[in-house]
Amino acid sequence: MSVDVFQLTIHYLELDEQQAPQIRERQALIPTSAEVCHLLEQLHLSYNAKPAKGYARFSTEKPQVFHDSMTLWLEQPDDFLLLAKSATAELVQQLSQHQLAESGYLLLSHYRYLATDYLLLCLLGSKEHFSVTAELDLAAAKHLDIARMQLAARIDLTEYQLNPQHPHAISFIRGRAGRKVADFFLDFLGCEEGSDAKENSKQVLSSVEEYLSAANFDAEEKHQARQQVYEYCEAQSKQGQDVVLKELSESMDPSDQHGFLHYCAEQQLAVAEQFPVDVKSLKNLVKFSGAGAGVSVSFEQKHLGERVVYDPQQDTLTIRGVPPNLKDQLQRFLSS
């Protein structure tokens, strides 16, 4: 098991008749067990996989209710329940102020994953499932809906304690309501936005393409370099780790591991030494896709100019070797 759980508690938020959140608090920490560690590992991986996360740092221009409670807890680690109680009360207040009608199980945990300590706060819904007993009777029960985690924030305590003003030691899921959820989390945590993963990704895309154009690579070498960059960034994202420019350079060109690193420095490209990325925004490194007016097209970048030919003058896309399943559908439709 790669997760060590130090402290965990769960409170329940329910909505009253006026749709205002009410708290039902747990009075003791949940004992650590193999099941608890497995739960936190699932939550950690699910959180990492969420796209379009926001990144932030604490701001002195906002109320520091959560920050002050966390600071007190870091000084007195046995007072985790006090931190949980304070965070829950602040969460309820901010939910009301931002008019977000949310209910569910509020989980707070201090855990370690691969030598990094985290503080996780997430609001989880529940989902009913059914099973069959040994007597072949139906039984119903509820389980935490981890896959649909929408309200969650995580603090990299290891990074934060080294540098409290690190621009992406704090992250949060932007959620289905976009800007509204981002504003809610920034106010709840007392933060201001720091590093922008999407902007970082755009800068990586443009810098990689600029480097590949300047380097003496053939078409296959360019494809391999783009693939290596994408796979490295994807692996870092899945682990919840930042992209490191030096490692990115090494993965791009094994024959000249510092080539991209030196190019960024020489050309003064705005690529940070370490930054989070949005993997979805990097898809263009390896794939072209688009949809509109009832047509959806997607293909790997390596096929452009070979199996797929684009004529900008005629605004046409020619595909050689239609995928078998699409070809079968077309033939059956035409024959009918």
Short mmCIF file of C-alpha atoms in Angstrom, two decimals:
data_model
loop_
_atom_site.label_atom_id
_atom_site.label_comp_id
_atom_site.label_asym_id
_atom_site.label_seq_id
_atom_site.Cartn_x
_atom_site.Cartn_y
_atom_site.Cartn_z
CA MET A 1 0.00 0.00 0.00
CA SER A 2 1.54 3.32 -1.12
CA VAL A 3 -0.68 5.47 1.17
CA ASP A 4 -0.11 6.12 4.88
CA VAL A 5 -3.16 7.67 6.56
CA PHE A 6 -2.37 9.64 9.71
CA GLN A 7 -5.69 11.34 10.48
CA LEU A 8 -9.16 11.09 8.98
CA THR A 9 -12.60 12.33 9.92
CA ILE A 10 -15.93 12.61 8.10
CA HIS A 11 -18.79 15.02 8.78
CA TYR A 12 -22.17 15.05 7.07
CA LEU A 13 -23.74 18.09 5.43
CA GLU A 14 -27.47 17.94 4.76
CA LEU A 15 -29.89 20.56 3.43
CA ASP A 16 -32.81 21.74 5.52
CA GLU A 17 -36.20 22.81 4.14
CA GLN A 18 -34.76 26.20 3.16
CA GLN A 19 -31.88 24.45 1.31
CA ALA A 20 -29.38 25.68 3.90
CA PRO A 21 -26.58 23.24 4.83
CA GLN A 22 -26.63 21.74 8.33
CA ILE A 23 -23.71 19.89 9.94
CA ARG A 24 -23.70 16.52 11.63
CA GLU A 25 -20.23 16.15 13.13
CA ARG A 26 -18.23 13.05 13.99
CA GLN A 27 -16.79 13.35 17.49
CA ALA A 28 -13.68 11.20 17.00
CA LEU A 29 -11.12 10.36 14.33
CA ILE A 30 -11.71 7.30 12.17
CA PRO A 31 -9.22 4.56 13.12
CA THR A 32 -6.64 3.76 10.44
CA SER A 33 -7.07 0.40 8.72
CA ALA A 34 -6.27 -1.27 5.40
CA GLU A 35 -9.72 -0.23 4.13
CA VAL A 36 -9.10 3.41 5.11
CA CYS A 37 -5.74 3.41 3.32
CA HIS A 38 -7.33 1.90 0.24
CA LEU A 39 -10.05 4.57 0.29
CA LEU A 40 -7.49 7.38 0.45
CA GLU A 41 -5.47 5.82 -2.34
CA GLN A 42 -8.59 5.76 -4.55
CA LEU A 43 -9.39 9.36 -3.63
CA HIS A 44 -5.82 10.44 -4.35
CA LEU A 45 -5.79 8.82 -7.80
CA SER A 46 -9.28 10.07 -8.62
CA TYR A 47 -8.27 13.60 -7.64
CA ASN A 48 -5.14 13.42 -9.80
CA ALA A 49 -7.24 12.33 -12.79
CA LYS A 50 -9.61 15.31 -12.55
CA PRO A 51 -8.99 17.73 -15.45
CA ALA A 52 -8.73 21.53 -15.29
CA LYS A 53 -7.72 21.88 -11.66
CA GLY A 54 -7.04 25.34 -10.24
CA TYR A 55 -3.87 26.22 -8.31
CA ALA A 56 -3.52 28.82 -5.58
CA ARG A 57 -1.63 30.23 -2.59
CA PHE A 58 -2.83 31.82 0.64
CA SER A 59 -3.58 35.54 0.40
CA THR A 60 -3.36 38.10 3.20
CA GLU A 61 -6.09 40.10 1.44
CA LYS A 62 -8.71 37.46 2.27
CA PRO A 63 -10.02 36.13 5.61
CA GLN A 64 -7.57 33.56 6.94
CA VAL A 65 -9.96 31.35 8.93
CA PHE A 66 -8.83 28.12 7.28
CA HIS A 67 -5.17 29.12 7.10
CA ASP A 68 -5.04 30.04 10.79
CA SER A 69 -6.70 26.75 11.78
CA MET A 70 -4.29 24.79 9.59
CA THR A 71 -1.28 26.65 11.02
CA LEU A 72 -2.43 25.84 14.56
CA TRP A 73 -2.89 22.19 13.63
CA LEU A 74 0.60 21.98 12.07
CA GLU A 75 1.98 23.25 15.38
CA GLN A 76 -0.24 20.86 17.38
CA PRO A 77 -0.86 17.79 15.14
CA ASP A 78 -3.11 16.12 17.73
CA ASP A 79 -5.76 18.82 17.23
CA PHE A 80 -7.00 17.52 13.87
CA LEU A 81 -10.61 17.46 15.03
CA LEU A 82 -10.40 21.18 15.82
CA LEU A 83 -9.11 21.82 12.31
CA ALA A 84 -11.94 19.71 10.87
CA LYS A 85 -14.57 21.52 12.92
CA SER A 86 -13.26 24.97 11.95
CA ALA A 87 -12.96 24.01 8.26
CA THR A 88 -16.49 22.57 8.21
CA ALA A 89 -17.99 25.71 9.75
CA GLU A 90 -16.15 27.92 7.25
CA LEU A 91 -17.21 25.66 4.38
CA VAL A 92 -20.87 25.95 5.37
CA GLN A 93 -20.59 29.73 5.62
CA GLN A 94 -18.98 30.03 2.19
CA LEU A 95 -21.51 27.64 0.62
CA SER A 96 -24.28 29.91 1.90
CA GLN A 97 -22.56 33.09 0.73
CA HIS A 98 -21.95 31.67 -2.75
CA GLN A 99 -25.46 30.18 -2.88
CA LEU A 100 -24.23 26.65 -3.58
CA ALA A 101 -26.77 24.07 -2.39
CA GLU A 102 -24.46 21.12 -1.73
CA SER A 103 -24.85 18.16 0.60
CA GLY A 104 -22.86 15.03 1.26
CA TYR A 105 -20.02 13.62 3.30
CA LEU A 106 -17.21 16.07 4.05
CA LEU A 107 -13.99 14.11 4.35
CA LEU A 108 -10.79 15.64 5.76
CA SER A 109 -7.59 13.66 5.90
CA HIS A 110 -3.86 14.02 6.47
CA TYR A 111 -2.06 11.30 4.55
CA ARG A 112 1.24 10.53 2.84
CA TYR A 113 1.59 9.28 -0.72
CA LEU A 114 5.05 8.44 -2.10
CA ALA A 115 6.95 10.51 0.49
CA THR A 116 4.71 13.59 0.11
CA ASP A 117 2.28 14.70 2.83
CA TYR A 118 -1.14 15.99 1.81
CA LEU A 119 -4.19 17.54 3.45
CA LEU A 120 -7.31 16.60 1.50
CA LEU A 121 -10.77 18.14 1.86
CA CYS A 122 -13.55 16.78 -0.32
CA LEU A 123 -17.34 16.70 -0.33
CA LEU A 124 -18.57 13.33 -1.57
CA GLY A 125 -22.05 12.26 -2.55
CA SER A 126 -23.41 8.77 -2.09
CA LYS A 127 -24.84 6.25 -4.50
CA GLU A 128 -27.15 3.32 -3.86
CA HIS A 129 -26.08 -0.12 -4.98
CA PHE A 130 -27.67 -3.56 -4.78
CA SER A 131 -26.32 -6.99 -3.90
CA VAL A 132 -27.61 -10.52 -3.56
CA THR A 133 -27.30 -12.33 -0.21
CA ALA A 134 -26.42 -15.99 0.29
CA GLU A 135 -30.18 -16.64 0.59
CA LEU A 136 -30.68 -14.95 -2.82
CA ASP A 137 -32.42 -11.96 -1.29
CA LEU A 138 -31.80 -8.45 -2.59
CA ALA A 139 -29.97 -6.07 -0.27
CA ALA A 140 -29.48 -2.34 -0.80
CA ALA A 141 -26.73 -0.12 0.62
CA LYS A 142 -25.05 3.20 -0.06
CA HIS A 143 -21.44 3.83 -0.98
CA LEU A 144 -19.34 6.96 -1.43
CA ASP A 145 -19.44 8.20 -5.03
CA ILE A 146 -15.72 8.80 -5.48
CA ALA A 147 -15.87 9.00 -9.29
CA ARG A 148 -18.16 12.05 -9.16
CA MET A 149 -16.08 14.04 -6.69
CA GLN A 150 -16.77 17.69 -7.58
CA LEU A 151 -15.93 19.79 -4.54
CA ALA A 152 -12.39 19.06 -3.39
CA ALA A 153 -9.16 20.82 -2.49
CA ARG A 154 -5.73 19.42 -1.64
CA ILE A 155 -2.70 21.02 0.00
CA ASP A 156 0.77 19.64 -0.64
CA LEU A 157 1.99 20.02 2.94
CA THR A 158 5.55 19.00 2.08
CA GLU A 159 5.82 21.75 -0.55
CA TYR A 160 3.90 24.28 1.54
CA GLN A 161 6.13 23.88 4.59
CA LEU A 162 9.20 24.45 2.41
CA ASN A 163 7.68 27.47 0.66
CA PRO A 164 4.33 28.82 1.95
CA GLN A 165 4.03 31.09 -1.13
CA HIS A 166 4.56 28.29 -3.66
CA PRO A 167 2.12 29.10 -6.53
CA HIS A 168 0.71 25.59 -6.79
CA ALA A 169 1.07 23.93 -3.39
CA ILE A 170 -2.72 24.29 -3.12
CA SER A 171 -5.00 22.83 -5.78
CA PHE A 172 -8.74 22.48 -6.18
CA ILE A 173 -11.21 20.93 -8.59
CA ARG A 174 -12.94 23.66 -10.56
CA GLY A 175 -16.09 21.53 -10.75
CA ARG A 176 -19.10 21.55 -12.99
CA ALA A 177 -20.02 25.19 -12.28
CA GLY A 178 -16.67 26.56 -13.45
CA ARG A 179 -15.91 30.10 -12.24
CA LYS A 180 -18.47 29.94 -9.43
CA VAL A 181 -16.78 26.92 -7.85
CA ALA A 182 -13.34 28.49 -8.36
CA ASP A 183 -14.45 31.63 -6.51
CA PHE A 184 -15.96 29.52 -3.74
CA PHE A 185 -12.74 27.60 -3.10
CA LEU A 186 -10.57 30.69 -3.22
CA ASP A 187 -12.77 32.34 -0.58
CA PHE A 188 -13.12 29.18 1.51
CA LEU A 189 -9.36 28.62 1.69
CA GLY A 190 -8.49 32.34 1.79
CA CYS A 191 -6.43 32.03 -1.40
CA GLU A 192 -5.62 33.76 -4.65
CA GLU A 193 -5.01 31.88 -7.90
CA GLY A 194 -1.39 31.06 -8.64
CA SER A 195 -0.13 28.94 -11.51
CA ASP A 196 -2.48 28.33 -14.47
CA ALA A 197 -2.15 24.75 -15.74
CA LYS A 198 -3.86 25.51 -19.06
CA GLU A 199 -1.59 28.46 -19.79
CA ASN A 200 1.43 26.33 -18.83
CA SER A 201 0.26 23.67 -21.29
CA LYS A 202 -0.15 26.19 -24.10
CA GLN A 203 3.35 27.46 -23.45
CA VAL A 204 4.73 23.91 -23.53
CA LEU A 205 2.96 23.24 -26.84
CA SER A 206 4.30 26.35 -28.55
CA SER A 207 7.83 25.94 -27.11
CA VAL A 208 8.09 22.28 -28.12
CA GLU A 209 6.93 23.04 -31.67
CA GLU A 210 9.34 25.97 -31.90
CA TYR A 211 12.23 23.76 -30.75
CA LEU A 212 11.33 20.94 -33.15
CA SER A 213 11.17 23.41 -36.05
CA ALA A 214 14.63 24.77 -35.19
CA ALA A 215 16.20 21.32 -34.59
CA ASN A 216 17.40 19.12 -37.42
CA PHE A 217 14.78 16.37 -36.92
CA ASP A 218 13.08 14.32 -39.60
CA ALA A 219 9.32 13.68 -39.50
CA GLU A 220 9.61 10.42 -37.53
CA GLU A 221 11.96 11.96 -34.94
CA LYS A 222 9.54 14.87 -34.45
CA HIS A 223 6.68 12.44 -33.93
CA GLN A 224 8.69 10.45 -31.38
CA ALA A 225 9.68 13.64 -29.53
CA ARG A 226 6.04 14.83 -29.31
CA GLN A 227 4.95 11.38 -28.12
CA GLN A 228 7.65 11.31 -25.43
CA VAL A 229 6.68 14.78 -24.19
CA TYR A 230 3.01 13.84 -23.99
CA GLU A 231 3.67 10.53 -22.20
CA TYR A 232 5.97 12.20 -19.66
CA CYS A 233 3.45 14.96 -18.90
CA GLU A 234 0.60 12.42 -18.67
CA ALA A 235 2.59 10.26 -16.23
CA GLN A 236 3.41 13.28 -14.03
CA SER A 237 -0.23 14.36 -14.01
CA LYS A 238 -1.44 10.90 -13.00
CA GLN A 239 0.99 10.93 -10.08
CA GLY A 240 -0.15 14.40 -9.06
CA GLN A 241 3.36 15.73 -9.72
CA ASP A 242 4.56 18.87 -11.49
CA VAL A 243 6.32 18.75 -14.83
CA VAL A 244 10.05 19.46 -14.39
CA LEU A 245 11.64 21.23 -17.35
CA LYS A 246 14.93 19.33 -17.02
CA GLU A 247 13.12 15.96 -17.05
CA LEU A 248 10.91 17.10 -19.93
CA SER A 249 14.03 17.94 -21.95
CA GLU A 250 15.57 14.56 -21.18
CA SER A 251 12.43 12.70 -22.28
CA MET A 252 12.15 14.64 -25.53
CA ASP A 253 15.55 13.88 -27.06
CA PRO A 254 17.66 11.04 -25.58
CA SER A 255 20.58 11.96 -27.90
CA ASP A 256 20.70 15.53 -26.54
CA GLN A 257 19.02 15.46 -23.14
CA HIS A 258 19.63 19.14 -22.43
CA GLY A 259 18.79 20.40 -25.94
CA PHE A 260 15.29 21.68 -25.17
CA LEU A 261 16.41 23.02 -21.78
CA HIS A 262 19.21 25.07 -23.35
CA TYR A 263 16.96 26.22 -26.20
CA CYS A 264 14.38 27.61 -23.76
CA ALA A 265 17.12 29.52 -21.93
CA GLU A 266 18.78 30.84 -25.11
CA GLN A 267 15.48 31.97 -26.66
CA GLN A 268 14.19 33.27 -23.31
CA LEU A 269 11.00 31.23 -23.66
CA ALA A 270 8.54 31.65 -20.78
CA VAL A 271 8.74 28.05 -19.55
CA ALA A 272 9.11 27.65 -15.78
CA GLU A 273 11.55 25.15 -14.26
CA GLN A 274 8.63 23.33 -12.61
CA PHE A 275 4.89 23.65 -13.22
CA PRO A 276 1.57 21.75 -13.32
CA VAL A 277 -0.02 20.95 -16.68
CA ASP A 278 -3.46 20.19 -18.03
CA VAL A 279 -2.94 16.97 -20.02
CA LYS A 280 -6.13 17.49 -22.01
CA SER A 281 -4.64 20.69 -23.42
CA LEU A 282 -1.57 18.76 -24.60
CA LYS A 283 -3.55 16.36 -26.80
CA ASN A 284 -2.58 18.41 -29.87
CA LEU A 285 0.95 17.11 -29.47
CA VAL A 286 -0.16 13.68 -30.63
CA LYS A 287 -3.67 14.05 -32.08
CA PHE A 288 -5.83 16.32 -34.21
CA SER A 289 -9.54 16.47 -33.48
CA GLY A 290 -12.50 18.68 -34.17
CA ALA A 291 -16.26 18.69 -34.46
CA GLY A 292 -18.88 20.93 -36.02
CA ALA A 293 -22.00 20.94 -38.22
CA GLY A 294 -22.65 17.26 -37.49
CA VAL A 295 -19.12 16.07 -38.36
CA SER A 296 -16.55 14.81 -35.86
CA VAL A 297 -12.98 13.93 -36.94
CA SER A 298 -10.03 12.68 -34.89
CA PHE A 299 -6.72 11.16 -35.98
CA GLU A 300 -3.14 10.75 -34.75
CA GLN A 301 -0.81 13.52 -35.82
CA LYS A 302 1.62 11.06 -37.45
CA HIS A 303 -0.97 10.25 -40.15
CA LEU A 304 -1.12 13.82 -41.47
CA GLY A 305 0.40 13.94 -44.95
CA GLU A 306 0.19 10.16 -45.32
CA ARG A 307 -3.17 8.49 -44.58
CA VAL A 308 -4.77 11.90 -44.02
CA VAL A 309 -4.18 14.76 -46.45
CA TYR A 310 -5.40 18.29 -45.86
CA ASP A 311 -5.86 20.71 -48.77
CA PRO A 312 -6.21 24.24 -47.33
CA GLN A 313 -7.06 25.69 -50.74
CA GLN A 314 -10.03 23.41 -51.27
CA ASP A 315 -10.80 23.09 -47.55
CA THR A 316 -10.91 19.30 -47.87
CA LEU A 317 -9.59 16.40 -45.80
CA THR A 318 -8.82 13.15 -47.66
CA ILE A 319 -8.64 9.94 -45.64
CA ARG A 320 -6.93 6.89 -47.16
CA GLY A 321 -7.81 3.63 -45.49
CA VAL A 322 -11.18 4.18 -43.82
CA PRO A 323 -11.39 2.52 -40.37
CA PRO A 324 -13.02 -0.95 -40.76
CA ASN A 325 -15.98 -0.29 -38.44
CA LEU A 326 -16.80 2.98 -40.22
CA LYS A 327 -16.30 1.35 -43.60
CA ASP A 328 -18.72 -1.44 -42.67
CA GLN A 329 -21.39 1.07 -41.59
CA LEU A 330 -21.04 3.03 -44.81
CA GLN A 331 -21.24 -0.06 -47.03
CA ARG A 332 -24.32 -1.40 -45.24
CA PHE A 333 -26.03 1.97 -45.45
CA LEU A 334 -25.29 2.40 -49.18
CA SER A 335 -26.38 -1.15 -50.01
CA SER A 336 -29.72 -0.60 -48.30
#
